[in-house]
Tab-separated table of C-alpha atoms and ligand atoms in Angstrom:
chain	number	residue	atom	x	y	z
A	104	UNK	CA	48.184	-19.025	-1.929
A	105	UNK	CA	51.639	-18.088	-1.850
A	106	UNK	CA	53.569	-18.363	1.364
A	107	UNK	CA	50.575	-20.611	2.393
A	108	UNK	CA	50.957	-24.535	2.287
A	109	UNK	CA	47.799	-25.901	3.602
A	110	UNK	CA	48.811	-29.327	2.901
A	111	UNK	CA	51.741	-29.114	5.029
A	112	UNK	CA	49.761	-27.382	7.716
A	113	UNK	CA	47.430	-30.307	7.940
A	114	UNK	CA	50.264	-32.703	8.553
A	115	UNK	CA	50.909	-30.939	11.636
A	116	UNK	CA	47.511	-31.848	13.067
A	117	UNK	CA	46.901	-35.541	13.667
A	118	UNK	CA	43.176	-35.189	14.201
A	119	UNK	CA	42.764	-34.145	10.750
A	120	UNK	CA	43.527	-37.714	9.594
A	121	UNK	CA	41.231	-39.987	11.544
A	122	UNK	CA	37.810	-41.242	10.462
A	123	UNK	CA	34.369	-40.593	12.107
A	124	UNK	CA	31.484	-43.010	11.025
A	125	UNK	CA	33.859	-44.672	8.521
A	126	UNK	CA	34.527	-41.498	6.903
A	127	UNK	CA	37.590	-38.997	6.867
A	128	UNK	CA	37.040	-36.440	9.388
A	129	UNK	CA	35.989	-33.028	8.009
A	130	UNK	CA	36.348	-30.668	10.795
A	131	UNK	CA	34.131	-27.677	10.385
A	132	UNK	CA	33.313	-26.835	14.227
A	133	UNK	CA	36.289	-24.688	14.724
A	134	UNK	CA	34.054	-22.237	16.390
A	135	UNK	CA	33.642	-24.323	18.973
A	136	UNK	CA	36.995	-25.463	19.548
A	137	UNK	CA	40.171	-25.845	17.391
A	138	UNK	CA	42.309	-28.945	16.817
A	139	UNK	CA	45.889	-29.045	18.314
A	140	UNK	CA	49.034	-29.426	16.278
A	141	UNK	CA	51.522	-31.908	17.249
A	142	UNK	CA	53.609	-29.490	19.008
A	143	UNK	CA	50.721	-28.682	21.472
A	144	UNK	CA	50.305	-32.353	22.402
A	145	UNK	CA	54.045	-32.783	22.762
A	146	UNK	CA	54.513	-29.629	25.002
A	147	UNK	CA	51.741	-30.916	27.224
A	148	UNK	CA	52.964	-34.279	27.239
A	149	UNK	CA	56.523	-33.190	27.978
A	150	UNK	CA	55.303	-30.939	31.068
A	151	UNK	CA	53.716	-33.867	32.715
A	152	UNK	CA	56.211	-36.573	31.661
A	153	UNK	CA	59.337	-35.093	32.552
A	154	UNK	CA	59.013	-31.367	33.493
A	155	UNK	CA	56.558	-31.453	36.134
A	156	UNK	CA	56.758	-28.894	38.628
A	157	UNK	CA	54.809	-25.843	40.287
A	158	UNK	CA	55.957	-22.342	39.394
A	159	UNK	CA	57.171	-19.382	41.288
A	160	UNK	CA	58.291	-21.384	44.176
A	161	UNK	CA	61.066	-23.856	45.465
A	162	UNK	CA	64.511	-22.887	44.623
A	163	UNK	CA	64.933	-26.061	42.491
A	164	UNK	CA	65.812	-26.560	38.702
A	165	UNK	CA	62.493	-27.827	37.571
A	166	UNK	CA	60.654	-25.138	39.449
A	167	UNK	CA	62.851	-22.719	37.524
A	168	UNK	CA	62.184	-24.377	34.317
A	169	UNK	CA	58.526	-24.394	34.594
A	170	UNK	CA	58.589	-20.885	35.657
A	171	UNK	CA	60.323	-20.136	32.708
A	172	UNK	CA	57.915	-21.702	30.397
A	173	UNK	CA	55.012	-20.437	32.183
A	174	UNK	CA	56.409	-16.561	31.689
A	175	UNK	CA	57.551	-17.368	28.211
A	176	UNK	CA	53.924	-18.276	27.653
A	177	UNK	CA	52.938	-14.808	28.975
A	178	UNK	CA	55.322	-13.239	26.585
A	179	UNK	CA	54.010	-15.036	23.671
A	180	UNK	CA	50.543	-13.976	24.555
A	181	UNK	CA	51.707	-10.086	25.008
A	182	UNK	CA	53.377	-10.594	21.636
A	183	UNK	CA	50.052	-12.310	20.139
A	184	UNK	CA	48.234	-9.095	21.119
A	185	UNK	CA	50.455	-6.642	20.490
A	186	UNK	CA	51.080	-5.511	24.125
A	187	UNK	CA	54.987	-4.579	24.922
A	188	UNK	CA	54.054	-5.224	28.618
A	189	UNK	CA	53.601	-9.036	29.507
A	190	UNK	CA	52.295	-7.781	33.150
A	191	UNK	CA	49.099	-6.899	31.309
A	192	UNK	CA	48.392	-10.543	30.472
A	193	UNK	CA	46.253	-12.197	33.137
A	194	UNK	CA	45.946	-16.011	32.915
A	195	UNK	CA	42.538	-17.118	33.441
A	196	UNK	CA	40.476	-20.405	32.478
A	197	UNK	CA	39.127	-18.788	29.079
A	198	UNK	CA	37.312	-16.003	27.571
A	199	UNK	CA	34.362	-16.647	30.108
A	200	UNK	CA	36.305	-16.271	33.379
A	201	UNK	CA	38.106	-13.167	31.840
A	202	UNK	CA	34.761	-11.538	31.424
A	203	UNK	CA	33.737	-12.475	34.956
A	204	UNK	CA	36.909	-11.238	36.315
A	205	UNK	CA	36.230	-7.896	34.967
A	206	UNK	CA	32.780	-7.715	35.635
A	207	UNK	CA	33.147	-8.797	39.323
A	208	UNK	CA	36.438	-6.777	40.238
A	209	UNK	CA	36.259	-3.606	37.756
A	210	UNK	CA	32.634	-3.572	37.423
A	211	UNK	CA	31.988	-3.874	41.334
A	212	UNK	CA	34.381	-1.166	41.900
A	213	UNK	CA	33.188	1.022	39.141
A	214	UNK	CA	29.395	0.706	38.451
A	215	UNK	CA	26.731	2.254	40.347
A	216	UNK	CA	23.020	3.239	40.131
A	217	UNK	CA	21.903	4.149	36.659
A	218	UNK	CA	25.167	3.290	34.999
A	219	UNK	CA	24.972	1.722	31.777
A	220	UNK	CA	26.695	-1.201	29.983
A	221	UNK	CA	26.344	-1.127	26.358
A	222	UNK	CA	26.541	-4.801	24.992
A	223	UNK	CA	26.288	-5.626	21.466
A	224	UNK	CA	23.488	-8.079	20.349
A	225	UNK	CA	26.036	-10.355	18.598
A	226	UNK	CA	27.619	-11.033	21.947
A	227	UNK	CA	28.175	-14.494	23.047
A	228	UNK	CA	26.394	-15.347	26.621
A	229	UNK	CA	29.754	-15.108	28.072
A	230	UNK	CA	30.089	-11.283	27.296
A	231	UNK	CA	26.511	-10.581	28.181
A	232	UNK	CA	25.449	-12.702	31.496
A	233	UNK	CA	28.349	-11.604	33.634
A	234	UNK	CA	27.304	-7.844	32.966
A	235	UNK	CA	23.788	-8.961	33.823
A	236	UNK	CA	24.800	-10.225	37.039
A	237	UNK	CA	26.916	-7.394	38.224
A	238	UNK	CA	24.330	-4.784	36.909
A	239	UNK	CA	21.721	-6.263	39.075
A	240	UNK	CA	24.010	-6.205	41.985
A	241	UNK	CA	25.032	-2.589	41.460
A	242	UNK	CA	21.702	-1.369	40.097
A	243	UNK	CA	23.162	-0.525	36.706
A	244	UNK	CA	21.737	-1.119	33.337
A	245	UNK	CA	22.380	-3.509	30.613
A	246	UNK	CA	21.577	-1.979	27.053
A	247	UNK	CA	21.618	-3.703	23.589
A	248	UNK	CA	23.620	-2.213	20.689
A	249	UNK	CA	21.335	-3.543	17.934
A	250	UNK	CA	22.029	-5.453	14.715
A	251	UNK	CA	21.358	-4.568	11.118
A	252	UNK	CA	19.992	-7.155	8.790
A	253	UNK	CA	23.189	-8.503	7.583
A	254	UNK	CA	24.522	-8.918	11.135
A	255	UNK	CA	26.585	-5.531	11.134
A	256	UNK	CA	26.290	-3.601	14.362
A	257	UNK	CA	23.889	-0.378	14.154
A	258	UNK	CA	26.613	2.469	14.237
A	259	UNK	CA	23.608	5.036	14.311
A	260	UNK	CA	22.061	3.414	17.240
A	261	UNK	CA	25.462	2.959	19.125
A	262	UNK	CA	26.118	6.750	18.675
A	263	UNK	CA	22.716	7.266	20.015
A	264	UNK	CA	23.387	5.165	23.084
A	265	UNK	CA	26.511	6.262	24.042
A	266	UNK	CA	26.031	8.875	26.862
A	267	UNK	CA	27.839	10.138	29.970
A	268	UNK	CA	25.868	7.011	32.001
A	269	UNK	CA	27.837	4.527	29.554
A	270	UNK	CA	30.574	3.160	31.737
A	271	UNK	CA	31.395	0.047	29.782
A	272	UNK	CA	31.048	-1.152	26.173
A	273	UNK	CA	31.205	-4.994	25.604
A	274	UNK	CA	32.243	-5.799	22.195
A	275	UNK	CA	32.774	-8.935	20.344
A	276	UNK	CA	35.765	-8.712	17.655
A	277	UNK	CA	34.247	-11.650	15.568
A	278	UNK	CA	30.657	-12.867	16.228
A	279	UNK	CA	30.549	-16.715	16.681
A	280	UNK	CA	27.198	-17.118	15.095
A	281	UNK	CA	27.229	-14.372	12.395
A	282	UNK	CA	31.034	-13.920	11.765
A	283	UNK	CA	30.807	-10.175	11.851
A	284	UNK	CA	33.732	-8.319	12.638
A	285	UNK	CA	32.419	-4.667	14.132
A	286	UNK	CA	34.691	-1.656	13.568
A	287	UNK	CA	36.051	-2.009	16.920
A	288	UNK	CA	38.946	0.788	17.005
A	289	UNK	CA	36.394	3.290	15.928
A	290	UNK	CA	33.651	2.176	18.262
A	291	UNK	CA	36.298	2.262	21.119
A	292	UNK	CA	37.364	5.698	20.101
A	293	UNK	CA	33.922	6.824	20.513
A	294	UNK	CA	33.385	4.991	24.062
A	295	UNK	CA	36.607	6.865	25.014
A	296	UNK	CA	35.036	10.140	24.295
A	297	UNK	CA	32.390	9.517	27.154
A	298	UNK	CA	35.220	8.063	29.575
A	299	UNK	CA	33.854	4.628	29.060
A	300	UNK	CA	35.988	1.385	29.065
A	301	UNK	CA	35.760	-1.147	26.334
A	302	UNK	CA	36.140	-4.928	26.664
A	303	UNK	CA	36.714	-6.682	23.539
A	304	UNK	CA	35.994	-10.666	23.126
A	305	UNK	CA	38.698	-11.881	20.925
A	306	UNK	CA	37.612	-15.575	21.283
A	307	UNK	CA	36.683	-15.845	17.650
A	308	UNK	CA	39.311	-13.356	16.426
A	309	UNK	CA	42.689	-14.342	17.547
A	310	UNK	CA	43.065	-17.518	15.513
A	311	UNK	CA	41.628	-15.774	12.439
A	312	UNK	CA	43.490	-12.494	11.942
A	313	UNK	CA	46.483	-10.434	13.460
A	314	UNK	CA	45.130	-8.503	16.399
A	315	UNK	CA	46.960	-5.388	17.867
A	316	UNK	CA	45.209	-4.175	21.328
A	317	UNK	CA	47.460	-1.083	21.306
A	318	UNK	CA	45.966	0.230	17.682
A	319	UNK	CA	42.689	-0.786	18.972
A	320	UNK	CA	43.102	1.100	22.142
A	321	UNK	CA	40.917	-1.579	23.921
A	322	UNK	CA	40.975	-1.440	27.787
A	323	UNK	CA	40.391	-5.168	28.057
A	324	UNK	CA	40.646	-7.962	25.536
A	325	UNK	CA	40.012	-11.639	26.103
A	326	UNK	CA	40.496	-15.140	24.396
A	327	UNK	CA	40.330	-18.879	25.069
A	328	UNK	CA	43.241	-21.002	24.317
A	329	UNK	CA	41.388	-23.918	23.030
A	330	UNK	CA	40.103	-21.793	20.065
A	331	UNK	CA	43.599	-20.935	19.041
A	332	UNK	CA	45.047	-24.169	18.720
A	333	UNK	CA	46.107	-24.501	22.281
A	334	UNK	CA	44.558	-26.607	25.372
A	335	UNK	CA	41.311	-26.169	27.041
A	336	UNK	CA	41.283	-24.606	30.734
A	337	UNK	CA	43.802	-21.647	29.638
A	338	UNK	CA	42.995	-18.255	28.400
A	339	UNK	CA	43.843	-14.852	28.526
A	340	UNK	CA	42.606	-11.402	29.848
A	341	UNK	CA	44.583	-8.402	28.601
A	342	UNK	CA	43.934	-5.252	30.599
A	343	UNK	CA	45.601	-1.813	30.618
A	344	UNK	CA	48.085	-1.768	33.329
A	345	UNK	CA	46.711	1.204	35.304
A	346	UNK	CA	43.235	-0.584	35.384
A	347	UNK	CA	44.670	-3.764	36.358
A	348	UNK	CA	46.733	-2.257	39.158
A	349	UNK	CA	43.330	-0.201	40.413
A	350	UNK	CA	41.399	-3.403	40.292
A	351	UNK	CA	40.741	-5.314	43.694
A	352	UNK	CA	41.651	-8.739	43.795
A	353	UNK	CA	39.098	-11.211	41.987
A	354	UNK	CA	39.857	-14.226	44.066
A	355	UNK	CA	42.102	-14.518	47.314
A	356	UNK	CA	44.671	-17.335	47.855
A	357	UNK	CA	48.189	-18.197	47.374
A	358	UNK	CA	50.477	-16.723	44.804
A	359	UNK	CA	48.700	-13.385	44.751
A	360	UNK	CA	49.746	-11.874	48.039
A	361	UNK	CA	52.785	-9.641	49.001
A	362	UNK	CA	52.244	-10.426	52.936
A	363	UNK	CA	49.593	-11.854	55.090
A	364	UNK	CA	48.509	-11.612	58.610
A	365	UNK	CA	45.385	-11.246	60.589
A	366	UNK	CA	45.691	-7.660	60.878
A	367	UNK	CA	46.353	-6.745	57.305
A	368	UNK	CA	47.089	-8.354	54.073
A	369	UNK	CA	48.976	-6.783	51.066
A	370	UNK	CA	48.944	-7.938	47.502
A	371	UNK	CA	51.411	-8.894	44.985
A	372	UNK	CA	51.824	-6.491	41.856
A	373	UNK	CA	49.981	-7.452	38.669
A	374	UNK	CA	49.360	-9.762	37.057
A	375	UNK	CA	49.859	-12.256	39.896
A	376	UNK	CA	47.531	-10.248	42.272
A	377	UNK	CA	44.771	-11.360	39.845
A	378	UNK	CA	46.030	-15.046	39.465
A	379	UNK	CA	45.100	-16.788	43.129
A	380	UNK	CA	46.249	-20.368	43.405
A	381	UNK	CA	48.179	-22.512	41.204
A	382	UNK	CA	47.791	-21.986	37.461
A	383	UNK	CA	47.041	-24.290	34.536
A	384	UNK	CA	50.894	-24.933	34.137
A	385	UNK	CA	50.616	-27.586	31.527
A	386	UNK	CA	47.838	-25.435	29.729
A	387	UNK	CA	50.386	-22.537	29.496
A	388	UNK	CA	52.976	-24.710	28.150
A	389	UNK	CA	50.618	-25.684	25.453
A	390	UNK	CA	49.444	-22.230	24.778
A	391	UNK	CA	53.115	-21.047	24.400
A	392	UNK	CA	53.911	-23.896	21.879
A	393	UNK	CA	50.508	-23.164	19.951
A	394	UNK	CA	51.227	-19.345	19.723
A	395	UNK	CA	55.052	-20.044	18.679
A	396	UNK	CA	53.438	-22.526	16.232
A	397	UNK	CA	51.204	-19.618	14.880
A	398	UNK	CA	53.904	-17.147	15.005
A	399	UNK	CA	56.067	-19.469	12.709
A	400	UNK	CA	53.369	-19.257	9.793
A	401	UNK	CA	52.799	-16.565	7.409
A	402	UNK	CA	49.941	-14.931	9.264
A	403	UNK	CA	48.904	-12.707	6.402
A	404	UNK	CA	48.852	-15.827	3.927
A	405	UNK	CA	46.655	-17.649	6.638
A	406	UNK	CA	44.205	-14.780	6.730
A	407	UNK	CA	44.057	-14.345	2.932
A	408	UNK	CA	43.426	-18.234	2.709
A	409	UNK	CA	40.564	-18.064	5.248
A	410	UNK	CA	39.175	-14.890	3.587
A	411	UNK	CA	39.105	-16.764	-0.185
A	412	UNK	CA	37.721	-20.094	1.473
A	413	UNK	CA	34.980	-18.098	3.375
A	414	UNK	CA	33.988	-16.222	-0.028
A	415	UNK	CA	34.047	-19.781	-1.771
A	416	UNK	CA	31.972	-21.360	0.850
A	417	UNK	CA	29.359	-18.754	0.995
A	418	UNK	CA	29.026	-18.997	-2.803
A	419	UNK	CA	28.855	-22.931	-2.671
A	420	UNK	CA	26.221	-22.939	0.118
A	421	UNK	CA	24.060	-20.527	-1.783
A	422	UNK	CA	23.628	-22.959	-4.737
A	423	UNK	CA	22.055	-25.410	-2.135
A	424	UNK	CA	18.219	-25.417	-2.888
A	425	UNK	CA	16.442	-24.159	0.129
A	426	UNK	CA	19.455	-23.174	2.079
A	427	UNK	CA	19.480	-19.730	3.986
A	428	UNK	CA	22.644	-18.101	5.419
A	429	UNK	CA	22.379	-16.007	8.429
A	430	UNK	CA	24.734	-12.902	8.405
A	431	UNK	CA	26.508	-11.537	5.497
A	432	UNK	CA	28.468	-8.687	6.617
A	433	UNK	CA	31.120	-7.318	4.617
A	434	UNK	CA	34.539	-8.713	6.040
A	435	UNK	CA	33.016	-11.408	8.238
A	436	UNK	CA	35.105	-14.373	9.341
A	437	UNK	CA	34.486	-18.017	8.177
A	438	UNK	CA	31.375	-18.738	10.310
A	439	UNK	CA	28.628	-20.086	8.095
A	440	UNK	CA	25.214	-20.075	9.938
A	441	UNK	CA	22.437	-21.432	8.022
A	442	UNK	CA	18.943	-23.384	7.709
A	443	UNK	CA	18.073	-25.793	5.267
A	444	UNK	CA	14.421	-25.591	4.386
A	445	UNK	CA	12.371	-28.721	5.422
A	446	UNK	CA	15.271	-29.919	8.075
A	447	UNK	CA	15.806	-29.314	11.854
A	448	UNK	CA	19.232	-27.905	12.689
A	449	UNK	CA	19.886	-30.851	15.314
A	450	UNK	CA	18.703	-33.639	12.830
A	451	UNK	CA	20.691	-31.922	9.869
A	452	UNK	CA	23.939	-31.875	12.097
A	453	UNK	CA	23.503	-35.574	12.842
A	454	UNK	CA	22.927	-36.473	9.104
A	455	UNK	CA	26.238	-34.595	8.324
A	456	UNK	CA	27.926	-36.343	11.114
A	457	UNK	CA	26.975	-39.553	9.741
A	458	UNK	CA	29.166	-38.560	6.721
A	459	UNK	CA	32.114	-37.615	8.856
A	460	UNK	CA	31.184	-33.693	8.793
A	461	UNK	CA	31.466	-31.861	12.190
A	462	UNK	CA	29.297	-28.817	12.482
A	463	UNK	CA	27.491	-27.421	15.467
A	464	UNK	CA	23.866	-26.973	15.851
A	465	UNK	CA	21.729	-25.076	18.285
A	466	UNK	CA	21.648	-21.545	19.764
A	467	UNK	CA	25.414	-21.479	19.760
A	468	UNK	CA	25.413	-19.645	22.910
A	469	UNK	CA	24.403	-16.481	21.652
A	470	UNK	CA	20.345	-16.719	21.766
A	471	UNK	CA	19.996	-12.776	21.335
A	472	UNK	CA	21.861	-12.804	17.981
A	473	UNK	CA	19.691	-15.511	16.586
A	474	UNK	CA	16.724	-13.987	17.993
A	475	UNK	CA	17.542	-10.920	15.861
A	476	UNK	CA	16.992	-13.014	12.936
A	477	UNK	CA	13.636	-14.704	14.540
A	478	UNK	CA	15.716	-17.947	15.086
A	479	UNK	CA	16.281	-20.156	18.080
A	480	UNK	CA	18.564	-22.518	16.527
A	481	UNK	CA	20.643	-22.967	13.274
A	482	UNK	CA	23.555	-24.895	11.793
A	483	UNK	CA	27.307	-23.819	12.080
A	484	UNK	CA	29.970	-24.650	9.853
A	485	UNK	CA	33.169	-22.708	11.119
A	486	UNK	CA	36.620	-22.533	9.320
A	487	UNK	CA	39.833	-22.481	10.484
A	488	UNK	CA	43.314	-21.901	8.587
A	489	UNK	CA	43.579	-25.905	7.968
A	490	UNK	CA	40.382	-25.964	6.122
A	491	UNK	CA	40.268	-26.671	2.350
A	492	UNK	CA	38.129	-26.292	-0.702
A	493	UNK	CA	37.622	-29.990	-0.589
A	494	UNK	CA	36.099	-29.499	2.993
A	495	UNK	CA	33.695	-27.001	1.570
A	496	UNK	CA	32.953	-29.286	-1.478
A	497	UNK	CA	32.371	-32.378	0.828
A	498	UNK	CA	29.930	-30.223	3.034
A	499	UNK	CA	27.913	-28.768	0.103
A	500	UNK	CA	27.967	-32.223	-1.702
A	501	UNK	CA	26.216	-33.612	1.707
A	502	UNK	CA	23.975	-30.944	2.119
A	503	UNK	CA	22.694	-31.181	-1.409
A	504	UNK	CA	22.346	-35.098	-0.868
A	505	UNK	CA	20.166	-34.424	2.137
A	506	UNK	CA	18.241	-31.659	0.456
A	507	UNK	CA	17.380	-34.000	-2.417
A	508	UNK	CA	16.432	-36.621	-0.030
A	509	UNK	CA	14.185	-34.392	1.997
A	510	UNK	CA	12.400	-32.746	-0.928
A	511	UNK	CA	11.569	-36.505	-2.359
A	512	UNK	CA	10.235	-37.652	0.808
B	797	LIG	N1	33.040	-15.510	23.071
B	797	LIG	C1	32.938	-16.052	21.688
B	797	LIG	C2	32.556	-14.940	20.755
B	797	LIG	C3	32.873	-17.316	21.942
B	797	LIG	O1	32.710	-17.711	20.516
B	797	LIG	C4	32.934	-18.278	22.887
B	797	LIG	C5	33.149	-19.596	23.014
B	797	LIG	N2	31.976	-20.181	21.825
B	797	LIG	C6	33.367	-17.441	24.299
B	797	LIG	C7	33.295	-16.203	24.224
B	797	LIG	C8	33.433	-18.609	25.484
B	797	LIG	O2	34.639	-18.925	25.343
B	797	LIG	P1	35.033	-20.066	26.698
B	797	LIG	O3	33.588	-21.190	26.585
B	797	LIG	O4	36.080	-20.697	25.910
B	797	LIG	O5	35.328	-19.229	27.737
């Protein structure tokens, strides 16, 4: 593709050049986590080697430098998500903590007896279980938005489920097991007609296509750094400013207060009031580097490359005898979940690993999504912008070999 040189990109990712089990690594486990470019590794090392300091405190040079990097990381996250206001970016550990923060803080203040939380049946457990926890406490109800056979969300059912009891809709922006990309903007507009808020889980979306929370009109949007070429342990909660400002603190401690006494404690403005304690400073340095790296790429070309590779992989996998693909919604991301007749998913992933091919097997933390297809477990190959036709060909050749050996035995 013009404007997109995948070989140049691959050179920036050291892990793509290692071997596993004596074979060149074929990394097809991007849904679990993405590899890190050199720039990210260097930013983390630099923070610890020569830039170590806490942020927002101490009047010395290194504290100021660390604070600047930290706040630039916030600004990069705001830019990635399309909000002009960096104060709408709250640093958290990852998507899981972001959803728990909203459920515990916004949920506790806004949910009551008989209220309904609509949760799509495609959600990762991290955008379902926190809602079950708070629903139980507030005596509210979690109601599933069902799936169609191709993995799309059932929009007719969604319209029927929406009502004046609906207080929140929890939606993935891209399913980690089906690859489905729901029509989030339309679904959000519908929810808003009933005064419901919408939380969008962008964990699998942000690395694959440009996102604009303003255009989506999402109330909350979350992602994990480690799935967008940044370190583990750092993630982002976006929230509309008025919502964040009205939310009670999630955790109490340092950094989040205005003044403290035994009589009365007042809190800092957002986002700091929702960021108690010392944050993951090296993680933000890595996130800043990852987002700068990404914004230096032609993102439309990267998305086009992934779309072409996804279509190629779907067609190539379909040629393997006995292979069944799960989820073929139009516009899906490069998440290829499948079963191979006569093989157990865990064993199949193990056999691929012997050939240096990393895929995931299991329930993918989305048991209801697999259950909708009558399954408990499947294999998942998931693509990123640095994957190639060669990676897909290696996977398909390995599957063909395993299939032939299985059929013969
Ligand atoms: N949502 C989706 C769609 C995911 O794929 C994942 C990670 N597999 C998560 C949420 C949870 O992310 P984390 O474990 O980084 O909090």
